[in-house]
CSV table of C-alpha atoms in Angstrom, one decimal:
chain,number,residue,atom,x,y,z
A,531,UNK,CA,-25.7,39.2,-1.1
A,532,UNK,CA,-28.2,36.7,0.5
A,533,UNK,CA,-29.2,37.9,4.0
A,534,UNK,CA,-28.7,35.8,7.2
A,535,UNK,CA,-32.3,34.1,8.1
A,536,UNK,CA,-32.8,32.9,11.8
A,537,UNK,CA,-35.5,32.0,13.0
A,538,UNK,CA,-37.7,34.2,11.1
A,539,UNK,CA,-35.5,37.1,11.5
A,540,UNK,CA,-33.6,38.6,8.6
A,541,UNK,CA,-30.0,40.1,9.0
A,542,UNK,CA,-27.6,41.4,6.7
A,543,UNK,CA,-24.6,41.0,9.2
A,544,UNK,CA,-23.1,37.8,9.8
A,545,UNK,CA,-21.1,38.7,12.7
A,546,UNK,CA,-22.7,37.7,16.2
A,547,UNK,CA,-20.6,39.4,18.9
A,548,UNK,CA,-20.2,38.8,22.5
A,549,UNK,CA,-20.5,41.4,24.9
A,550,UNK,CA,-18.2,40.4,27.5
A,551,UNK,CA,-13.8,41.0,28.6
A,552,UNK,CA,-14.3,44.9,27.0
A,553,UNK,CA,-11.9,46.9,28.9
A,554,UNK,CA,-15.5,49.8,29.7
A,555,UNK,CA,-18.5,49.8,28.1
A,556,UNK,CA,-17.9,52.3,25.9
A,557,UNK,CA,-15.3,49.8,24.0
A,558,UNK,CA,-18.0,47.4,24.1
A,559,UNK,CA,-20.3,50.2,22.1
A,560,UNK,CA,-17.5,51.0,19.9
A,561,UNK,CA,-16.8,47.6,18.9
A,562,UNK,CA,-20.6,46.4,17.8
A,563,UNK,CA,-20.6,49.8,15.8
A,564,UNK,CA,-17.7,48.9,13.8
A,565,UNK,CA,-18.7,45.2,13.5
A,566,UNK,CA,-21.7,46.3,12.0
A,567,UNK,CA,-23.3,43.4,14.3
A,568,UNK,CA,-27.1,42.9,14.5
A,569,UNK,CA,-26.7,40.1,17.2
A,570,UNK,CA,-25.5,40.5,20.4
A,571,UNK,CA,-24.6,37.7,23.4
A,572,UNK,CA,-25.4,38.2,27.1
A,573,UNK,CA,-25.3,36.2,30.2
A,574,UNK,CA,-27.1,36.4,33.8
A,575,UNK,CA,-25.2,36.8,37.2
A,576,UNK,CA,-26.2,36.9,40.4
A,577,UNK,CA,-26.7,40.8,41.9
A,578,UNK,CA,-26.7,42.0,45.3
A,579,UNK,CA,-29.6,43.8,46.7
A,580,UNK,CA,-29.6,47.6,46.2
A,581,UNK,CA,-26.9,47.4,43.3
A,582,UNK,CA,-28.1,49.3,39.9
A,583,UNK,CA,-24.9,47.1,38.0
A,584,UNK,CA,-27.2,44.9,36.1
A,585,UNK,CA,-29.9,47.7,35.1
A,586,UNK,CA,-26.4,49.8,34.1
A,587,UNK,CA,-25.7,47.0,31.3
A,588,UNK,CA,-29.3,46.5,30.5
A,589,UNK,CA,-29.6,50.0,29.1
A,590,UNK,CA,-26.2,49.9,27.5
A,591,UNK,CA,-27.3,47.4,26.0
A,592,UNK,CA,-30.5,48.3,24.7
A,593,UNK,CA,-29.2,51.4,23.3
A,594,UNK,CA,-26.9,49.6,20.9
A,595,UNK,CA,-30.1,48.2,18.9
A,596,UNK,CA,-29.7,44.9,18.2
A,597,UNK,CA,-31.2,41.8,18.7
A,598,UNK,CA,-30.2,40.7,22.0
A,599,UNK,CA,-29.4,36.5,22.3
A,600,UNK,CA,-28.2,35.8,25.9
A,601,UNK,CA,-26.8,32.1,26.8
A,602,UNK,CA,-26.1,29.7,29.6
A,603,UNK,CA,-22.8,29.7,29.5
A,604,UNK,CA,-21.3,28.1,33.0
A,605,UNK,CA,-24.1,25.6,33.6
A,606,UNK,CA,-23.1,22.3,33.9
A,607,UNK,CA,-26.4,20.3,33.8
A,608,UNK,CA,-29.7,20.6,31.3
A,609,UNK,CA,-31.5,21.0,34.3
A,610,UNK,CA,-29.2,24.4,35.1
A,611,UNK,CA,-29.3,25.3,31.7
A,612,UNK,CA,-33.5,25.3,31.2
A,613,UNK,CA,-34.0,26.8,34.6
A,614,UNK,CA,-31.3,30.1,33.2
A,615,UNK,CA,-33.1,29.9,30.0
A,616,UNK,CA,-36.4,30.3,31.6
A,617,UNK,CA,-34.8,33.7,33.6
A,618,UNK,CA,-33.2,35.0,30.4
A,619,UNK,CA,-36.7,35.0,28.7
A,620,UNK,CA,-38.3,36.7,31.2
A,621,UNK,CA,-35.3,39.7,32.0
A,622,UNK,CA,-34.5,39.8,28.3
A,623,UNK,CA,-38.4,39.8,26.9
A,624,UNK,CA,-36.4,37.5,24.1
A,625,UNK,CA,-37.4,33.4,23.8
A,626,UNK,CA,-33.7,33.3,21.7
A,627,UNK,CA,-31.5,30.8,23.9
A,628,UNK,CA,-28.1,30.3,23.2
A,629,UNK,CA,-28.2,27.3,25.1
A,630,UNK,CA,-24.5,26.0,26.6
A,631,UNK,CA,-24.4,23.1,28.5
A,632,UNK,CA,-20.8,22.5,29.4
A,633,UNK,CA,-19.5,19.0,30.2
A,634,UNK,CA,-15.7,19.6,31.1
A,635,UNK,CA,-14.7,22.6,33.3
A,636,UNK,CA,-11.0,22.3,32.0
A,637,UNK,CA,-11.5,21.6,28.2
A,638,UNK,CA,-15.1,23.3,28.4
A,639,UNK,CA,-16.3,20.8,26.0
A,640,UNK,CA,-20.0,20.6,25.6
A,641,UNK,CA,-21.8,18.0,27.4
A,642,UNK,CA,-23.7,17.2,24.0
A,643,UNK,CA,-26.0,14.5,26.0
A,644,UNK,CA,-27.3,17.2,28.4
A,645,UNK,CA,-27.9,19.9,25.1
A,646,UNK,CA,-29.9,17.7,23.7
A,647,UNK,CA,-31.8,16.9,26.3
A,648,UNK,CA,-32.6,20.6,27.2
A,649,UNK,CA,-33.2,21.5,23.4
A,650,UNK,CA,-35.7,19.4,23.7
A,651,UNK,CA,-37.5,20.6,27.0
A,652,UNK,CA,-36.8,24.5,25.8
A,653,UNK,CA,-38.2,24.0,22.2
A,654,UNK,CA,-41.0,22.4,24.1
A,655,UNK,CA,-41.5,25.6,25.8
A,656,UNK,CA,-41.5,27.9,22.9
A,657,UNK,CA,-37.3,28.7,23.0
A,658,UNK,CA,-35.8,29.4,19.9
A,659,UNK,CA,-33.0,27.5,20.6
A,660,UNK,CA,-29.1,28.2,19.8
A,661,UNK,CA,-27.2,25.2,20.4
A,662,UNK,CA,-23.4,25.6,20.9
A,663,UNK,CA,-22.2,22.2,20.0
A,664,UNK,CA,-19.2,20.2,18.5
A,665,UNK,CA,-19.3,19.3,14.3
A,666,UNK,CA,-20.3,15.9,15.3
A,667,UNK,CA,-23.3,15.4,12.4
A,668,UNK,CA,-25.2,12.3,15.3
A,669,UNK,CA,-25.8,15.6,18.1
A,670,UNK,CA,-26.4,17.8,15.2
A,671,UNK,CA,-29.5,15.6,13.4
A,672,UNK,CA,-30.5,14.8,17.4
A,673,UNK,CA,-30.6,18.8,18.0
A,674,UNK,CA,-32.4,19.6,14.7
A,675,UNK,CA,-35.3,16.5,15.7
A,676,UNK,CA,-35.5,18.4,19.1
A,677,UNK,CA,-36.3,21.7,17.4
A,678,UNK,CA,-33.3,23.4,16.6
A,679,UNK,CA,-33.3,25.1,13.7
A,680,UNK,CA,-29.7,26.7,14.0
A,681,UNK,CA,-26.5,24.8,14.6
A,682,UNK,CA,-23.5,26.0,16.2
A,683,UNK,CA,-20.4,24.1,16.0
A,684,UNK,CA,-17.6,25.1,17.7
A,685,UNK,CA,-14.5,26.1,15.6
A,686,UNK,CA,-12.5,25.1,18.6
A,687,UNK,CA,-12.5,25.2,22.6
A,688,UNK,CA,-13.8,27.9,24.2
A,689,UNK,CA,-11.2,31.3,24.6
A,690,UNK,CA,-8.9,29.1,23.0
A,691,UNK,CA,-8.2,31.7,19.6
A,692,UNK,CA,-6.8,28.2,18.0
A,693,UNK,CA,-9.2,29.0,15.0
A,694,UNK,CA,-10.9,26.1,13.1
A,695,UNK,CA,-9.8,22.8,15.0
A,696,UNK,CA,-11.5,20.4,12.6
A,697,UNK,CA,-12.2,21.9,9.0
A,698,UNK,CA,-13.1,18.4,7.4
A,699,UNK,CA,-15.9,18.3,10.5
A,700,UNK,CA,-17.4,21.6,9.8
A,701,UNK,CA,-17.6,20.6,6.2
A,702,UNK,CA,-19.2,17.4,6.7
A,703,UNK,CA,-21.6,19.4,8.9
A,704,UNK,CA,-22.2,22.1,6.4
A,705,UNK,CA,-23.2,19.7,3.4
A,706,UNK,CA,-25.2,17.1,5.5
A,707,UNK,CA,-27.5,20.3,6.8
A,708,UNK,CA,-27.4,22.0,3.3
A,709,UNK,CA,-30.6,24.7,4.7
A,710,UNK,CA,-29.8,24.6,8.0
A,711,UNK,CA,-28.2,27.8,9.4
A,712,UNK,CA,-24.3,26.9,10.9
A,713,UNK,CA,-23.1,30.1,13.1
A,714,UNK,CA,-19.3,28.7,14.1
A,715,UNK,CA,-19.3,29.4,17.8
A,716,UNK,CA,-15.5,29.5,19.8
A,717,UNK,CA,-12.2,29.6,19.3
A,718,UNK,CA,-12.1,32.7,16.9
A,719,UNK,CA,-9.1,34.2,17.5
A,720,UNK,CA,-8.1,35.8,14.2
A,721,UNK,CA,-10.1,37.5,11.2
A,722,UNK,CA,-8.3,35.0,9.2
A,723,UNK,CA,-10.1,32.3,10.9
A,724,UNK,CA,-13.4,34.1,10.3
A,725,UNK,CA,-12.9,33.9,7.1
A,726,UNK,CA,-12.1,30.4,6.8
A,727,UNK,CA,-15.2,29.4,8.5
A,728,UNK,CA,-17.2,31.3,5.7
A,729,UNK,CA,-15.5,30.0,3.3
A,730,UNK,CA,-16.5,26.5,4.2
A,731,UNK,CA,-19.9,27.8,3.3
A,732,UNK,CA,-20.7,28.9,7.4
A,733,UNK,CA,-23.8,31.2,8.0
A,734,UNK,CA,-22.2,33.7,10.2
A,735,UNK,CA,-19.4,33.7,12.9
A,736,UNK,CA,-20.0,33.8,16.9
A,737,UNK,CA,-17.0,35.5,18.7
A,738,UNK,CA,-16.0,37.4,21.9
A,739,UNK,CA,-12.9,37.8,23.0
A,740,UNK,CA,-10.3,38.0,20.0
A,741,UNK,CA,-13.0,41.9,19.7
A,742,UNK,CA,-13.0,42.3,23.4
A,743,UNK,CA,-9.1,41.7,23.9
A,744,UNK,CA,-7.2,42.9,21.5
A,745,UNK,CA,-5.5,46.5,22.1
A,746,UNK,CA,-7.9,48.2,19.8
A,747,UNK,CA,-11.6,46.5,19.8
A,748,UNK,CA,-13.4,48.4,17.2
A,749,UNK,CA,-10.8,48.0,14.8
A,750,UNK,CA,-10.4,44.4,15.5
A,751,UNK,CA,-14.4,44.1,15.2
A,752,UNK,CA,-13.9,46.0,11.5
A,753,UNK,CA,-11.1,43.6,10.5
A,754,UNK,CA,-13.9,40.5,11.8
A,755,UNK,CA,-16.3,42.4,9.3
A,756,UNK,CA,-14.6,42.5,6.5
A,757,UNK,CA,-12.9,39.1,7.0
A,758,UNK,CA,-16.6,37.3,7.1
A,759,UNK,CA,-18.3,40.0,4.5
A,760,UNK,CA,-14.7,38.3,2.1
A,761,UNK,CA,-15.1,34.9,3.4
A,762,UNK,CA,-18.8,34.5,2.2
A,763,UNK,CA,-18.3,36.0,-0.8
A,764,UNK,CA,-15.4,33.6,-1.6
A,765,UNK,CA,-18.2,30.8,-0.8
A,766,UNK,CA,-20.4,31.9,-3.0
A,767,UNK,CA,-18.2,33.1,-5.8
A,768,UNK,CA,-17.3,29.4,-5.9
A,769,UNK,CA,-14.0,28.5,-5.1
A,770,UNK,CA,-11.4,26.5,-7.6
A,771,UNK,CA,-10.3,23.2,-6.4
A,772,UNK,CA,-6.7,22.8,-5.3
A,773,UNK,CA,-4.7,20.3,-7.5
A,774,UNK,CA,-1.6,18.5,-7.0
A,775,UNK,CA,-0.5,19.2,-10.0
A,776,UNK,CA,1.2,23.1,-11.3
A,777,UNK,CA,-0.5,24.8,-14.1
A,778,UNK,CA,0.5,27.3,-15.6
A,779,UNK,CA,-2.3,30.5,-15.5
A,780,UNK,CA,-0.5,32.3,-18.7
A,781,UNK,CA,-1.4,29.9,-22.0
A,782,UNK,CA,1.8,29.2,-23.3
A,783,UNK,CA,-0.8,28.7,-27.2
A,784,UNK,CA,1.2,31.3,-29.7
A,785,UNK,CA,4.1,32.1,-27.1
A,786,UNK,CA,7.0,33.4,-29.1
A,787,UNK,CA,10.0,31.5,-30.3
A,788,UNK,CA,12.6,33.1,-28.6
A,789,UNK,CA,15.3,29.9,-28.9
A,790,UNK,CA,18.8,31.6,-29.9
B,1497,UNK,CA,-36.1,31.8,59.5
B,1498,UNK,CA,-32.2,30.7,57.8
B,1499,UNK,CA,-32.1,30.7,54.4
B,1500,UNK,CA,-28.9,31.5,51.9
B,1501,UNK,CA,-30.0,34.4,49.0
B,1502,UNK,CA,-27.1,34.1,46.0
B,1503,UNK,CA,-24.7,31.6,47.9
B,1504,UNK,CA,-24.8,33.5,51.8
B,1505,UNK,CA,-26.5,32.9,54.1
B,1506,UNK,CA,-29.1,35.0,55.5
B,1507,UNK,CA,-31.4,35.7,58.3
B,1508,UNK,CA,-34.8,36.7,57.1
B,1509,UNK,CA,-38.3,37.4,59.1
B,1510,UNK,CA,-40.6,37.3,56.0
B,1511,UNK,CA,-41.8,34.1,54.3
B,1512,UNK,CA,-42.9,34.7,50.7
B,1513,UNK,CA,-40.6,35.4,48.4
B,1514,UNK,CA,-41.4,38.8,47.4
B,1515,UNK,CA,-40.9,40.2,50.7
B,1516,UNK,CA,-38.3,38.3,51.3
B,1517,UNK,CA,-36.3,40.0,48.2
B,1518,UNK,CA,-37.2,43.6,49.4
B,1519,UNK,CA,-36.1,42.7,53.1
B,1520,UNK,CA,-32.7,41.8,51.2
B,1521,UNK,CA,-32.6,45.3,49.3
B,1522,UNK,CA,-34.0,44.5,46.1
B,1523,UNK,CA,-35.6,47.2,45.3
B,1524,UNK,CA,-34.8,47.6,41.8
B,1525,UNK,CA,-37.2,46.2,39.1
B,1526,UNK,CA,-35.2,44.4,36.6
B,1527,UNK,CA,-34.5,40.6,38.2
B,1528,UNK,CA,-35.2,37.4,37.5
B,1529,UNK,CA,-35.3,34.8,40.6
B,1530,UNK,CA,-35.3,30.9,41.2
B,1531,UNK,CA,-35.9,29.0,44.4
B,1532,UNK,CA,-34.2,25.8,45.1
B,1533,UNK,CA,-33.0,26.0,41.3
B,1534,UNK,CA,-36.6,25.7,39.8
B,1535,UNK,CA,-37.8,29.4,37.9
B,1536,UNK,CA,-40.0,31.8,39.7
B,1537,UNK,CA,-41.7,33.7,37.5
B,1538,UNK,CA,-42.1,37.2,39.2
B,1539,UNK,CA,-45.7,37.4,39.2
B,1540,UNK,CA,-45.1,34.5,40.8
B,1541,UNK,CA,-43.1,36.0,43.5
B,1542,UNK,CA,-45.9,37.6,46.0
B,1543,UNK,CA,-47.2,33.8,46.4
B,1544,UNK,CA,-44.4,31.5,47.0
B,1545,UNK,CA,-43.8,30.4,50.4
B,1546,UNK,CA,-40.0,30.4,50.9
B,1547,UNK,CA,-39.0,27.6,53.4
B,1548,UNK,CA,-36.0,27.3,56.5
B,1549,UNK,CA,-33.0,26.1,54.3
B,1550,UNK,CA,-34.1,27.0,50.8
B,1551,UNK,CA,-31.8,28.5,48.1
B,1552,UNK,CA,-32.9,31.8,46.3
B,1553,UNK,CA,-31.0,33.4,42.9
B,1554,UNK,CA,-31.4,36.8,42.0
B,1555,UNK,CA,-30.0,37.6,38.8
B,1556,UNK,CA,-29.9,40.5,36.6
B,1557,UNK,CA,-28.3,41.0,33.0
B,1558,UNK,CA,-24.6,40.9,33.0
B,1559,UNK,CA,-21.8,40.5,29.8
B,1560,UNK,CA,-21.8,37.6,28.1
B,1561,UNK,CA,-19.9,35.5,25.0
């Protein structure tokens, strides 16, 4: 199968997993292992002086051996977003950004204005930028003509586990941008939905917490797996078109007469 | 001189910013810092003047979706 090309970077796993809401860090370990994963999402908090918490996670982390993509998930303005962007690069030696700008604190909808405007000033500055977004194809061809070479639509609000909100959307998205990678980003909350995302011809699945909360994590992370491994090779296996119409699947040509 | 360091409020004698973060215990390596919400890049740290009333974040790596 094809591999999953970002940014230069070649994976064979089209599974990006978050790293956060495991019930220890040892889950979290268990889960990327099963996942097979080669992507992993972190964050940045604040830390008290004298604690080791941070430096704890850092080496957790680093010890799993994947590429490391940390976000700016919770800021509310570009501004916020470059300034956490800029810190990530230097604490995570990475210029990867999965760059959240968040417009609504109930809803969490992206505040696609503001992520456009910090794409731009980040891919200025050398960022590879991620940009979680909605399917809308005006932000998306605004995005790529700041930089972006990766789009990533979200299947559907934030920790929501609704699945794919708007599959025509997605669609649209995934035909208008034919090379561009599409990593569906939130609102995974089942394998099935995985899948469907692939088979609408995504690049690869973001998710978090339908691993990280469900009773066993690494199996949930082998079920996401093998739900995108099917789902892209549905996509590319080329799928029939659904007709209003039944048809038989047996050829009824040379059926016996069996009249009495 | 009053400033706040992560969202309290703190009392501090020093006034660069890389004393200022070992007067408040940061002793270990692995940080990144802004003042007043703009980056700080930490070779950067031992010559920025920190001012009465400014905001400093110290952040280290943390879980993430």
């Amino acid at each position: 199968m094809t591999r999953l090309e970002l940014y230069g970077k070649s994976f064979e796993s089209r599974i990006l997993l978050g790293s956060a809401r495991y019930p220890s860090p040892s889950k979290l370990a268990e889960a990327v292992q099963a996942s097979s994963t080669e992507i992993v999402t972190v964050s940045l908090r604040r830390e008290a002086g004298g604690s080791h918490a941070g430096e704890k996670f850092w080496n957790l982390i680093k010890s799993l051996d994947v590429a490391i993509l940390p976000n700016t998930a919770g800021c509310y303005s570009a501004r916020e977003a470059v300034t956490t962007a800029q810190m990530a690069r230097e604490l995570f030696q990475t210029d990867w950004i999965k760059l959240e700008v968040i417009g609504d604190s109930e809803s969490l909808h992206p505040d696609t204005a503001g992520l456009v405007e910090a794409a731009r000033i980040l891919n200025d500055e050398g960022f590879k930028v991620f940009p979680y977004t909605t399917e809308d194809l005006v932000v998306a061809e605004k995005l790529l003509h700041a930089g972006c070479e990766v789009l990533m639509p979200w299947g559907s609000p934030i920790g929501t586990a609704r699945g794919l909100n708007n599959e025509y959307g997605l669609r649209a998205l995934r035909s208008r941008f034919e090379t561009i990678p599409v990593i569906v980003d939130a609102g995974i909350g089942l394998p099935s939905h995985a899948t469907r995302a692939m088979e609408l011809g995504s690049d690869a699945v973001l998710l978090n917490t339908a691993v990280a909360r469900a009773e066993n994590p690494a199996r949930m992370a082998e079920a996401f797996a093998e739900g995108i491994r099917a789902g892209r090779n549905a996509y590319l296996a080329g799928p029939m078109q659904p007709s209003d119409m039944p048809q038989t699947s047996t050829s009824l040509v040379d059926k016996a007469d069996l009249r009495q | 001189m009053r400033i706040t360091v992560n969202g309290e409020a703190r009392e501090v004698g020093s006034q660069l910013l890389s004393e200022i973060l070992v007067e408040c215990g940061y002793r270990q390596t692995h940080f990144a810092t802004a003042l007043n919400g703009v980056f700080v890049h930490k070779h950067q740290r031992e010559s920025t003047r920190v001012m009465p009333g400014d905001r400093i974040e110290v952040v280290t790596p943390n879980a993430g979706g």
